[in-house]
Amino acid sequence: MDDFLGSIFQESDIDLNRQLLKSLNENIPQYKFSIILESSEKIISKTHKIEIDDLLEKKLWDNTINKQTYICVIEDVMLCSLQLEKMRSLLICELPATLDTVTVKTMIGSTVALCEKLFNKDKQLIDENELLQAHKKQRDGKISVLEKKYQEILIKNQKQNAEYSNQLQSEIQQQTAELKKINEALFFSKRKAEAANIAKDQFLANMSHEIRSPMNGVIGFIDILLDTDFSEEQRHYLKLMKNSSEALLKVINDILDYSKIEAGKLDIEKLDFDLKIFLDEISDIISINVFEKDLTFDNILGSDVPTLLIGDPVRLRQIVMNLCGNSVKFTSKGKIVNKVSLLSQKGSIVKLKFEVIDTGIGISKDRQYKLFRPFSQVDDSMTRTYEGTGLGLAITKQLVELMGGEIGIESEENKGSTFWFNLEFEKQKINKAFSPEQQSKSYIESDNTAVISEPRHYNILLAEDDKINQIIAVNMIKKLSLGQVEIAQNGKKAVEMYHSGNFDLILMDGQMPVMSGIDATKEIRTFEKKKNIPAIPIIALTAHAMKHDRALFISCGMDEYITKPIKSKGLKDIIHKVMGEIPYVEPENEEKSVKDKQGPINLNELKEIMTGSKSLLSKCFKTFSSTYKPLLDCIEECVRENDYACIKKKAHKLKGQLKYLAAQNAIKMAEQLESMSVSKNTNEADKVINQLNEECNNILNALETIIEQEIF
Ligand code: ADP
């Protein structure tokens, strides 16, 4: 049956009839099957007993169509027919007449059902096959469309790629050719520029040098001329000439430095130097300018920073001085700090950070970028307010870089600037024979022998509120090379600075605002006792010239006292005394020394106080001319209000200033006011104030004459 099924799946209707017949005859040979097709064609077994003529055929079609299965007996043969409707044919079966008709019907019925099933199956297969073919066709169609499209795109892309690559290649070729041309041109221009630059630098270096020598000559001769006799007018012009020459020399020096560095002509030295002394010297140089602008200056040296170094102190000084000088120039109030800290230490190499911090005008972010360029000043309009060449920072940067370091700035407008630079130094091999204290002071070393040289140099704290006294004391200390000075404006500040600084000695004014010198001394002494540390020498500065004043100062813990106006020799001697260097000779009573002198000013004494310096006298003159009047007005008001303490304080202050000007008569008048405040009797005060006012005018006139006529 499997073969049968297998074969009929493949065939058409006629073939199917044939196949069916063949299968039936083969499988059931005893029943002799035939088939009559709709087209009257007959597929009849040869062994059939019954001949199926047209008449019988018609009878069979008619009966079978109606009943589907028709059985008739002809002669002794049973003839059974059934319609194979789907095959449009009749199946005829010759059976023995003995068979019962029910069996026959069942058998035939089963055969028909089987045939129908087979037909349906076949039909379904045909349909599925057709569908499959259609799908296949559709898919093949789609694939071929896709393939076509893909091919088209591929070809298009290949074409485009080829075009692009050709275009690109030609563009590259064109650009390469152009670049080559530009490079060649640049190379020649560069060589030309380099040659021109070298020539320019050398020319500048040579020219600057050539100009410098005669300029120094000009300044030298002006100095000589100034020492000879000239009219005041001629002297004035000579001084203007000297100022202009010095300004020109500064510009030339800057240009010389700049062009020397640019031309690679500047060598960096490797010398032993002591950073502590180096910083002290910076402070000495800068402090006068700082002082003139009423600023403060601090050196802060990190405690872990090694100070005996090998480097180029001359160039380092140039760098720090440029930065400090700018800070002073661009700061009108507050302070300038020169700070050195340790960044790293590897073997004998130390990396230090230098910072120059100020509270000046600052520089806005958008202007900082051009700072280190030559001839650049942040704001051109500023050049009129602040003179300068605009070369300082360019030189500073070059020097730092030449020494292998880097430089930068942090600044905020109207708040201040911090210029910093980092540099590496080699540490000196320290001779172990000397104590660390000796090593931290300057010394000259030869053949391993140290010779302590600088008279001794002290860190001095000056507690003084009066400007003239400050100027005189600082100037005197510098002239005497006694060391460096930092100023506290009152006793409280002095105590604070004593705690945070590292001072050898304090010069303490007795009367100061906020906290008096006596109270400040007491506080310092209490602290020292509590901490069990050595007492710092404190010298009282006082306008009180009486013997019993000394006792008062000594009893509150001061070591010595010196009366104002301080004189060079007296100051030097007393400092040496308290520092244990030489015996002290007490100066003669100041009251005696001013006796029997006439005129508003004792000229000899003034000369001594001003150490012969006319510029110092001019500064004091300026300060006095602007301060005496407000002081007198204040005293007058205090008299009106019977504020005796205030009269005493202000009269004392005025007396201090007058003493520095050796204004012998006015000193007495100020003392009278002081006494009146003590006795609380101010009946005569107005009269004395008027006299004093007049006398101050005399003093100013006298000072003016002294300054103008070069009496010093
Ligand atoms: P100059 O000789 O003109 O001072 P510098 O090169 O030293 O030349 O400085 C260039 C400019 O940088 C100055 O003119 C000033 O505008 C600005 N400058 C430098 N230092 C400071 C500072 N500490 N505070 C504010 N501005 C500064």
XYZ file of C-alpha atoms and ligand atoms in Angstrom:
739
model
C 0.000 0.000 0.000
C 2.928 2.273 0.656
C 4.071 1.842 -2.907
C 0.634 2.632 -4.094
C 0.425 5.798 -2.104
C 3.946 6.719 -3.079
C 3.113 6.332 -6.760
C -0.238 8.156 -6.859
C 1.186 11.283 -5.227
C 3.199 11.842 -8.342
C 0.560 11.356 -11.039
C -2.207 13.234 -12.882
C -5.975 12.080 -12.878
C -5.732 9.565 -15.759
C -2.512 8.288 -14.536
C -4.023 8.110 -11.108
C -6.861 5.946 -12.428
C -4.327 3.695 -14.092
C -2.229 3.517 -11.013
C -5.289 2.782 -8.901
C -6.335 0.008 -11.212
C -2.883 -1.455 -11.379
C -2.590 -1.454 -7.635
C -5.983 -2.972 -7.072
C -5.368 -5.765 -9.585
C -1.976 -6.460 -8.149
C -3.140 -6.441 -4.540
C -6.555 -8.070 -4.973
C -6.121 -10.168 -8.223
C -9.128 -12.386 -7.656
C -11.619 -9.491 -8.095
C -10.683 -8.174 -11.532
C -11.086 -4.354 -11.583
C -11.723 -2.055 -14.494
C -12.229 1.666 -14.840
C -14.432 3.622 -17.203
C -13.389 7.166 -17.664
C -15.806 10.036 -18.204
C -14.495 10.307 -21.728
C -15.792 6.722 -22.337
C -12.346 5.396 -22.434
C -12.117 2.120 -20.647
C -9.262 0.630 -18.797
C -10.365 -2.937 -18.613
C -8.673 -6.076 -17.410
C -8.190 -8.597 -20.249
C -9.468 -11.399 -18.213
C -12.912 -9.811 -17.751
C -15.764 -12.219 -18.393
C -18.286 -9.471 -18.986
C -17.951 -7.296 -21.997
C -18.863 -3.748 -21.136
C -20.618 -2.399 -24.193
C -22.086 1.032 -24.554
C -25.404 -0.062 -23.239
C -23.991 -1.581 -20.083
C -21.713 1.354 -19.650
C -24.616 3.753 -19.804
C -26.556 1.548 -17.348
C -23.615 1.515 -14.985
C -23.049 5.357 -15.198
C -26.772 5.993 -14.673
C -27.156 3.720 -11.719
C -23.896 4.501 -10.079
C -24.272 8.275 -10.355
C -27.507 8.097 -8.540
C -26.590 5.564 -5.926
C -22.813 5.883 -5.856
C -22.511 2.106 -5.533
C -24.341 -0.188 -7.938
C -24.347 -3.968 -7.950
C -25.785 -6.181 -10.617
C -25.389 -9.861 -11.477
C -24.832 -10.767 -15.094
C -24.564 -14.436 -15.883
C -22.693 -15.805 -12.870
C -20.677 -12.771 -12.328
C -21.399 -10.002 -9.897
C -20.601 -6.644 -11.292
C -20.121 -3.825 -8.853
C -19.510 -0.230 -9.853
C -18.845 2.919 -7.881
C -18.209 6.434 -8.801
C -14.794 7.907 -8.298
C -16.289 11.317 -8.420
C -13.114 13.312 -7.925
C -11.378 11.282 -10.641
C -14.356 11.605 -12.914
C -14.442 7.811 -13.481
C -16.283 4.615 -12.577
C -14.559 1.753 -10.851
C -15.916 -1.594 -11.942
C -15.272 -4.781 -10.106
C -16.022 -8.290 -11.255
C -16.820 -10.484 -8.297
C -17.957 -14.048 -7.872
C -21.750 -14.053 -7.657
C -21.498 -15.947 -4.455
C -20.217 -13.025 -2.456
C -22.708 -11.314 -0.268
C -23.533 -7.834 -1.288
C -22.946 -6.228 2.135
C -19.310 -7.326 2.149
C -18.954 -6.087 -1.349
C -20.430 -2.727 -0.503
C -18.185 -2.332 2.527
C -15.133 -3.260 0.576
C -15.956 -0.962 -2.280
C -16.886 1.849 0.151
C -13.533 1.510 1.918
C -11.782 1.570 -1.410
C -13.614 4.749 -2.419
C -12.864 6.425 0.940
C -9.221 5.536 0.544
C -9.173 6.895 -2.969
C -10.834 10.112 -1.824
C -8.360 10.487 0.971
C -5.520 9.925 -1.397
C -7.001 12.409 -3.815
C -7.434 15.042 -1.156
C -3.959 14.463 0.110
C -2.655 14.753 -3.366
C -4.637 17.908 -3.995
C -3.398 19.423 -0.741
C 0.148 18.515 -1.636
C -0.309 20.079 -5.028
C -1.702 23.246 -3.421
C 1.108 23.358 -0.870
C 3.629 22.749 -3.549
C 2.135 25.527 -5.609
C 2.219 27.825 -2.584
C 5.785 26.812 -1.886
C 6.710 27.455 -5.446
C 4.986 30.824 -5.319
C 6.842 31.711 -2.112
C 10.056 30.479 -3.591
C 9.411 32.505 -6.676
C 8.532 35.535 -4.604
C 11.607 35.075 -2.388
C 13.830 34.485 -5.354
C 12.335 37.587 -6.901
C 12.985 39.626 -3.800
C 16.501 38.256 -3.448
C 17.241 39.049 -7.023
C 15.860 42.595 -6.552
C 18.004 42.987 -3.450
C 20.966 41.533 -5.205
C 20.436 43.922 -8.034
C 20.086 46.866 -5.716
C 23.158 45.779 -3.744
C 25.134 45.471 -6.904
C 23.979 48.912 -8.007
C 24.971 50.472 -4.650
C 28.258 48.611 -4.683
C 29.080 49.837 -8.105
C 27.970 53.364 -7.218
C 30.079 53.317 -4.054
C 33.064 51.932 -5.826
C 32.669 54.635 -8.399
C 32.281 57.347 -5.776
C 35.200 55.991 -3.727
C 37.363 55.985 -6.743
C 36.317 59.558 -7.495
C 36.906 60.697 -3.902
C 40.209 58.973 -3.630
C 41.310 60.535 -6.894
C 40.111 63.927 -5.740
C 41.724 63.448 -2.321
C 44.932 62.295 -3.797
C 45.101 65.265 -6.081
C 44.215 67.608 -3.216
C 46.887 66.030 -1.005
C 49.385 66.318 -3.777
C 48.436 69.931 -4.305
C 48.556 70.748 -0.582
C 51.792 68.858 -0.048
C 53.316 70.849 -2.851
C 52.009 74.081 -1.312
C 53.218 73.065 2.194
C 56.583 72.218 0.798
C 56.754 75.647 -0.750
C 55.613 77.319 2.492
C 58.063 75.236 4.547
C 60.890 76.224 2.302
C 59.888 79.867 2.551
C 59.496 79.559 6.351
C 62.830 77.858 6.713
C 64.536 80.694 4.877
C 62.590 83.344 6.808
C 63.430 81.579 10.082
C 67.096 81.505 9.257
C 66.930 85.116 8.235
C 65.018 86.053 11.406
C 67.410 84.084 13.617
C 70.369 85.736 12.051
C 68.672 89.129 12.395
C 67.739 88.342 16.008
C 71.259 87.336 16.935
C 72.568 90.436 15.225
C 69.951 92.570 17.016
C 70.709 91.046 20.421
C 74.412 91.461 19.910
C 73.918 94.995 18.704
C 71.731 95.788 21.722
C 74.144 94.148 24.134
C 77.089 96.013 22.627
C 75.258 99.310 22.348
C 73.872 99.107 25.874
C 77.334 98.389 27.154
C 78.792 101.235 25.141
C 76.129 103.651 26.418
C 76.451 102.469 30.008
C 80.091 103.394 30.388
C 79.729 107.074 29.351
C 76.446 107.315 31.320
C 78.245 106.206 34.467
C 80.828 108.848 33.656
C 78.132 111.511 33.300
C 76.563 110.603 36.650
C 79.963 110.465 38.331
C 80.866 113.931 37.075
C 77.506 115.359 38.131
C 78.241 114.038 41.622
C 81.655 115.740 41.551
C 80.098 118.982 40.273
C 77.498 118.860 43.046
C 80.323 118.978 45.579
C 81.600 122.278 44.113
C 80.200 125.804 44.356
C 77.109 126.516 42.297
C 74.151 128.808 42.555
C 70.981 127.178 43.872
C 69.417 127.312 40.429
C 72.401 125.611 38.803
C 72.422 123.017 41.580
C 68.725 122.366 40.961
C 69.374 121.792 37.258
C 72.312 119.534 38.036
C 70.091 117.431 40.257
C 67.485 117.155 37.528
C 70.267 116.056 35.194
C 71.362 113.441 37.703
C 67.804 112.095 38.099
C 67.318 111.855 34.344
C 70.704 110.204 33.877
C 69.925 107.652 36.575
C 66.538 106.895 35.009
C 68.204 106.456 31.632
C 70.847 104.205 33.137
C 68.113 102.014 34.675
C 66.475 101.607 31.250
C 69.812 100.824 29.661
C 70.679 98.335 32.384
C 67.334 96.577 31.881
C 67.859 96.452 28.124
C 71.404 95.221 28.570
C 70.255 92.455 30.877
C 67.409 91.506 28.597
C 69.488 91.430 25.450
C 72.336 89.635 27.223
C 69.959 86.866 28.283
C 68.371 86.746 24.824
C 71.777 86.534 23.199
C 72.744 83.725 25.602
C 75.552 85.808 27.015
C 74.518 85.674 30.620
C 76.191 82.968 32.696
C 74.726 81.703 35.912
C 77.304 81.391 38.686
C 77.603 78.731 41.371
C 78.610 80.426 44.596
C 78.195 79.685 48.291
C 75.679 81.968 49.966
C 73.591 82.150 53.100
C 69.897 82.505 52.345
C 69.209 84.109 55.726
C 71.749 86.853 55.138
C 70.524 87.174 51.586
C 66.975 87.816 52.837
C 68.226 90.255 55.487
C 69.965 92.248 52.771
C 66.830 92.327 50.644
C 64.909 93.572 53.648
C 67.554 96.254 54.315
C 67.389 97.523 50.755
C 63.628 97.455 50.421
C 62.713 98.695 53.893
C 63.453 102.360 53.176
C 60.988 102.406 50.255
C 58.511 100.364 52.257
C 58.863 102.791 55.072
C 58.386 105.844 52.881
C 55.061 104.440 51.673
C 53.997 103.530 55.199
C 53.854 99.831 54.340
C 55.228 96.906 56.288
C 57.640 94.286 55.030
C 58.137 90.744 56.370
C 60.616 88.058 55.444
C 59.217 84.612 56.230
C 61.760 81.822 56.026
C 60.360 78.297 56.564
C 61.984 76.615 59.554
C 62.831 73.540 57.440
C 64.566 75.528 54.689
C 68.323 74.869 54.572
C 70.052 78.260 54.354
C 73.637 77.481 53.362
C 73.230 77.057 49.629
C 75.120 77.063 46.363
C 73.643 79.214 43.596
C 73.813 82.623 41.993
C 72.937 85.125 44.737
C 73.456 88.112 42.414
C 70.853 86.929 39.911
C 68.599 85.677 42.702
C 68.749 89.147 44.276
C 67.871 90.691 40.932
C 64.794 88.444 40.700
C 63.591 89.038 44.263
C 64.346 92.774 44.107
C 62.398 93.125 40.837
C 59.385 91.427 42.396
C 59.663 93.246 45.745
C 60.267 96.558 43.958
C 57.096 96.068 41.894
C 55.144 95.121 45.005
C 56.204 98.343 46.740
C 55.469 100.326 43.585
C 51.959 98.916 43.142
C 50.914 98.823 46.808
C 49.669 101.876 48.630
C 48.559 100.284 51.868
C 49.054 97.051 53.748
C 52.077 94.847 53.578
C 54.580 93.016 51.466
C 55.765 89.558 52.406
C 58.792 87.811 51.023
C 58.285 84.122 51.789
C 60.600 81.175 51.180
C 59.446 77.597 51.744
C 60.832 74.147 51.087
C 59.125 72.228 48.268
C 61.287 69.110 48.192
C 64.686 67.796 49.171
C 66.556 65.017 47.349
C 70.052 64.286 48.556
C 71.962 67.540 48.401
C 69.427 69.241 46.098
C 66.662 71.374 47.581
C 63.751 72.878 45.698
C 62.555 76.164 47.180
C 59.464 78.231 46.545
C 59.838 82.019 46.701
C 56.702 84.112 47.021
C 56.434 87.893 46.983
C 52.986 88.691 48.322
C 51.462 92.154 48.355
C 48.176 93.839 49.180
C 48.394 96.185 46.212
C 46.316 97.046 43.160
C 46.441 93.480 41.791
C 46.070 92.458 38.163
C 42.863 91.186 36.544
C 42.932 87.641 35.095
C 42.532 88.819 31.510
C 45.626 91.004 31.810
C 47.916 88.568 33.544
C 48.841 86.747 30.339
C 50.929 89.607 28.967
C 52.815 90.294 32.177
C 56.004 88.448 31.413
C 56.334 89.808 27.882
C 59.016 92.408 27.291
C 57.938 96.060 27.379
C 54.464 95.139 28.625
C 52.727 97.140 31.248
C 49.347 95.817 32.264
C 47.648 99.084 31.484
C 49.349 101.585 29.235
C 47.625 104.443 30.991
C 49.333 103.291 34.163
C 52.776 104.081 32.862
C 52.073 107.669 33.660
C 51.185 106.865 37.266
C 53.855 104.227 37.779
C 57.089 104.699 35.950
C 58.968 101.691 34.574
C 60.252 100.103 31.401
C 57.996 97.059 31.355
C 61.120 94.908 31.115
C 61.462 93.885 34.763
C 59.194 90.857 34.688
C 60.452 89.695 31.284
C 64.010 89.736 32.686
C 62.850 88.082 35.893
C 61.182 85.273 33.960
C 64.230 84.748 31.788
C 66.525 84.648 34.802
C 64.308 82.145 36.606
C 64.172 79.941 33.522
C 67.900 80.281 32.953
C 68.369 78.966 36.480
C 66.089 76.016 35.659
C 63.003 77.231 37.504
C 59.499 78.360 36.757
C 57.608 81.543 37.579
C 53.933 82.440 37.896
C 51.405 84.802 39.380
C 48.186 84.643 41.355
C 46.406 87.933 41.594
C 43.042 89.527 42.161
C 42.272 93.077 41.167
C 42.224 95.491 44.119
C 43.213 92.705 46.509
C 46.860 92.079 45.734
C 49.275 89.820 43.924
C 51.503 86.876 44.678
C 54.414 86.445 42.307
C 56.075 83.060 42.878
C 58.992 81.152 41.467
C 60.554 77.760 42.179
C 64.284 77.130 42.010
C 66.615 74.277 42.848
C 69.806 74.834 44.849
C 72.606 72.624 46.021
C 73.219 72.534 49.771
C 76.696 73.511 50.975
C 78.743 70.835 52.673
C 78.560 72.149 56.219
C 81.764 72.256 58.276
C 80.824 70.302 61.398
C 83.350 72.198 63.520
C 80.897 75.080 63.915
C 77.709 75.294 65.877
C 74.422 75.610 63.981
C 74.029 79.123 65.383
C 77.333 80.203 63.905
C 76.434 78.535 60.661
C 73.203 80.477 60.396
C 75.072 83.775 60.681
C 77.282 84.963 57.858
C 80.847 83.937 58.016
C 83.924 84.008 55.800
C 85.454 80.640 55.232
C 89.100 80.157 54.284
C 91.221 77.034 54.645
C 88.542 75.566 56.875
C 88.894 78.421 59.322
C 85.816 80.448 60.106
C 86.167 84.098 60.987
C 83.043 85.666 62.441
C 82.967 89.058 60.794
C 78.821 92.042 60.111
C 79.472 94.307 63.708
C 76.735 92.049 64.999
C 73.468 92.260 63.214
C 70.208 92.184 65.148
C 66.583 91.546 64.395
C 65.067 94.583 66.088
C 61.417 95.155 66.894
C 60.624 98.867 67.113
C 57.402 99.554 69.011
C 56.618 103.169 68.175
C 53.468 104.906 67.019
C 54.970 108.212 65.917
C 55.932 108.474 62.257
C 58.896 110.834 62.710
C 60.309 108.710 65.492
C 59.921 105.656 63.284
C 61.757 107.295 60.359
C 64.610 108.480 62.562
C 65.052 105.187 64.400
C 64.926 103.021 61.255
C 67.332 105.303 59.447
C 69.732 105.343 62.369
C 69.701 101.576 62.799
C 70.418 101.109 59.099
C 73.211 103.669 59.086
C 74.796 102.066 62.119
C 74.427 98.627 60.479
C 72.826 97.394 63.655
C 70.476 95.069 61.805
C 66.976 95.047 60.452
C 63.893 96.623 61.951
C 60.241 95.704 61.995
C 57.720 98.177 63.311
C 54.789 97.661 65.695
C 52.349 100.572 65.798
C 51.374 99.993 69.444
C 52.127 97.855 72.501
C 49.550 95.218 71.682
C 50.947 94.737 68.180
C 54.441 94.571 69.680
C 53.403 91.682 71.955
C 51.844 89.873 68.966
C 54.940 90.388 66.823
C 57.171 89.269 69.699
C 55.246 85.961 69.766
C 55.290 85.395 66.010
C 58.710 86.793 65.124
C 62.261 85.987 65.952
C 63.684 89.181 67.472
C 66.958 89.790 69.289
C 65.881 93.068 70.852
C 62.893 95.378 71.368
C 62.988 99.185 71.296
C 59.803 100.092 73.154
C 58.184 103.505 73.233
C 56.689 104.212 76.668
C 53.439 105.834 75.574
C 51.511 104.278 72.749
C 47.829 103.949 71.884
C 45.901 100.675 72.575
C 48.590 99.347 74.953
C 51.468 101.282 76.528
C 55.084 100.162 76.300
C 55.093 99.519 80.039
C 52.073 97.174 79.831
C 53.469 95.433 76.766
C 56.792 94.840 78.582
C 54.977 93.457 81.620
C 53.030 91.053 79.407
C 56.188 89.832 77.648
C 58.043 89.329 80.937
C 55.135 87.366 82.443
C 55.080 85.130 79.381
C 58.820 84.515 79.525
C 58.624 83.565 83.197
C 55.733 81.216 82.625
C 57.504 79.476 79.751
C 60.847 79.636 81.492
C 62.567 81.172 78.465
C 65.370 83.775 78.384
C 64.247 87.402 78.622
C 64.479 89.415 75.419
C 66.374 92.700 75.929
C 63.922 95.631 75.935
C 65.100 99.255 75.693
C 62.606 101.979 76.562
C 62.346 104.959 74.238
C 61.040 107.922 76.100
C 60.661 111.636 75.914
C 60.770 111.728 79.726
C 64.298 112.712 80.533
C 64.216 112.503 84.307
C 66.275 110.088 86.396
C 63.241 108.634 88.130
C 61.786 107.663 84.743
C 64.592 105.170 84.339
C 63.645 103.555 87.634
C 60.039 103.242 86.459
C 61.023 101.517 83.220
C 63.511 99.203 84.881
C 60.984 98.251 87.556
C 58.450 97.169 84.929
C 60.980 94.822 83.356
C 62.846 96.893 80.763
C 66.616 96.524 80.567
C 67.542 100.103 79.713
C 66.079 103.318 78.466
C 67.112 106.001 76.036
C 65.647 109.473 75.842
C 64.285 111.004 72.712
C 65.533 112.397 70.478
C 67.728 109.369 70.158
C 71.245 110.000 68.878
C 73.373 107.609 66.864
C 76.068 107.086 69.430
C 73.643 106.750 72.319
C 71.560 104.216 70.455
C 74.565 102.180 69.361
C 76.064 102.159 72.840
C 72.894 101.211 74.592
C 72.132 98.422 72.142
C 75.656 97.066 72.533
C 75.273 97.320 76.271
C 72.027 95.356 76.525
C 73.362 92.840 74.030
C 76.403 92.393 76.283
C 78.981 93.775 73.850
C 80.478 96.964 75.376
C 80.137 98.898 78.615
C 77.506 101.606 78.515
C 78.174 105.255 79.297
C 75.015 107.021 80.335
C 74.352 110.096 78.165
C 74.289 113.483 79.791
C 70.901 114.740 80.883
C 69.011 115.932 77.846
C 67.582 118.874 79.778
C 71.061 120.272 80.300
C 72.059 119.928 76.681
C 69.229 122.103 75.400
C 69.837 124.825 77.962
C 70.970 128.277 76.948
C 70.378 127.704 73.250
C 68.492 130.270 71.165
C 66.424 130.190 67.977
C 63.670 127.680 67.131
C 66.160 124.909 66.268
C 69.455 123.763 67.741
C 71.276 123.151 64.485
C 74.153 121.042 65.803
C 71.814 118.760 67.627
C 69.565 118.490 64.562
C 72.565 117.487 62.432
C 73.460 114.800 64.913
C 69.907 113.456 65.104
C 69.542 113.413 61.320
C 72.965 111.768 60.990
C 73.772 114.565 58.543
C 71.189 113.253 56.053
C 69.300 115.988 54.267
C 66.865 113.558 52.669
C 65.970 112.274 56.121
C 65.452 115.842 57.302
C 63.198 116.500 54.306
C 61.082 113.453 55.165
C 60.775 114.609 58.790
C 59.930 118.124 57.655
C 57.135 116.821 55.426
C 55.706 114.616 58.156
C 55.913 117.338 60.796
C 54.295 119.953 58.571
C 51.286 117.681 58.083
C 50.946 116.401 61.676
C 51.602 119.280 64.067
C 48.456 121.245 63.257
C 45.942 118.421 63.841
C 47.749 117.649 67.109
C 47.496 121.257 68.293
C 43.824 121.443 67.239
C 43.158 118.275 69.181
C 44.905 119.681 72.291
C 42.823 122.849 71.969
C 39.619 120.811 71.863
C 40.721 118.691 74.834
C 41.383 121.912 76.781
C 37.856 123.089 76.005
C 36.447 119.784 77.215
C 38.793 119.557 80.221
C 40.009 116.161 78.974
C 43.325 116.220 80.876
C 44.403 112.706 79.905
C 44.032 113.557 76.230
C 45.943 116.857 76.638
C 48.778 114.940 78.299
C 48.892 112.274 75.617
C 48.816 114.656 72.668
C 51.251 117.156 74.204
C 53.615 114.281 74.916
C 53.381 113.114 71.355
C 54.040 116.591 70.017
C 57.003 116.932 72.372
C 58.462 113.691 70.976
C 58.292 115.058 67.415
C 59.737 118.402 68.451
C 62.664 116.696 70.148
C 63.608 115.046 66.878
C 63.651 118.443 65.240
C 65.813 119.848 68.082
C 63.100 122.511 68.427
C 64.314 123.666 71.814
C 61.714 126.406 72.560
C 58.726 124.475 71.325
C 59.743 121.446 73.406
C 59.421 123.566 76.516
C 55.992 124.802 75.469
C 54.803 121.240 74.913
C 56.156 120.346 78.341
C 54.205 123.245 79.841
C 51.017 121.811 78.366
C 51.902 118.404 79.777
C 52.397 119.897 83.271
C 49.089 121.754 83.010
C 47.300 118.519 82.290
C 48.927 116.862 85.315
C 47.998 119.763 87.650
C 44.604 119.985 85.922
C 45.030 123.709 85.584
C 44.589 124.813 82.002
C 43.927 128.523 82.513
C 47.033 129.436 80.529
C 46.658 126.625 78.001
C 45.186 128.682 75.150
C 48.021 131.159 75.397
C 50.636 128.392 75.248
C 48.846 126.727 72.361
C 48.941 129.984 70.391
C 52.639 130.429 71.168
C 53.299 126.872 70.191
C 51.420 127.342 66.955
C 53.553 130.345 66.137
C 56.725 128.539 67.156
C 55.846 125.588 64.907
C 55.604 128.029 61.995
C 59.044 129.334 62.946
C 60.335 125.758 63.053
C 58.977 125.043 59.579
C 60.517 128.225 58.192
C 63.834 127.436 59.828
C 63.759 123.872 58.484
C 62.914 125.116 55.018
C 65.911 127.424 55.087
C 68.145 124.615 56.326
C 66.992 122.346 53.511
C 67.118 124.974 50.762
C 70.423 126.475 51.709
C 72.116 123.130 52.079
C 73.182 124.074 55.572
C 73.773 120.374 56.390
P 57.901 97.910 35.046
O 59.353 98.235 34.977
O 57.049 98.769 34.186
O 57.388 97.803 36.452
P 57.607 95.049 34.954
O 57.901 94.091 33.854
O 58.360 94.865 36.212
O 57.818 96.495 34.361
O 56.061 94.986 35.240
C 55.164 95.036 34.149
C 53.800 95.461 34.608
O 53.220 94.458 35.423
C 53.798 96.717 35.483
O 53.839 97.885 34.720
C 52.478 96.546 36.203
O 51.431 96.943 35.364
C 52.373 95.032 36.391
N 52.840 94.591 37.729
C 54.029 94.053 38.037
N 54.089 93.732 39.345
C 52.913 94.097 39.882
C 52.341 94.029 41.213
N 53.024 93.520 42.244
N 51.093 94.494 41.386
C 50.391 94.999 40.336
N 50.860 95.099 39.072
C 52.099 94.657 38.835
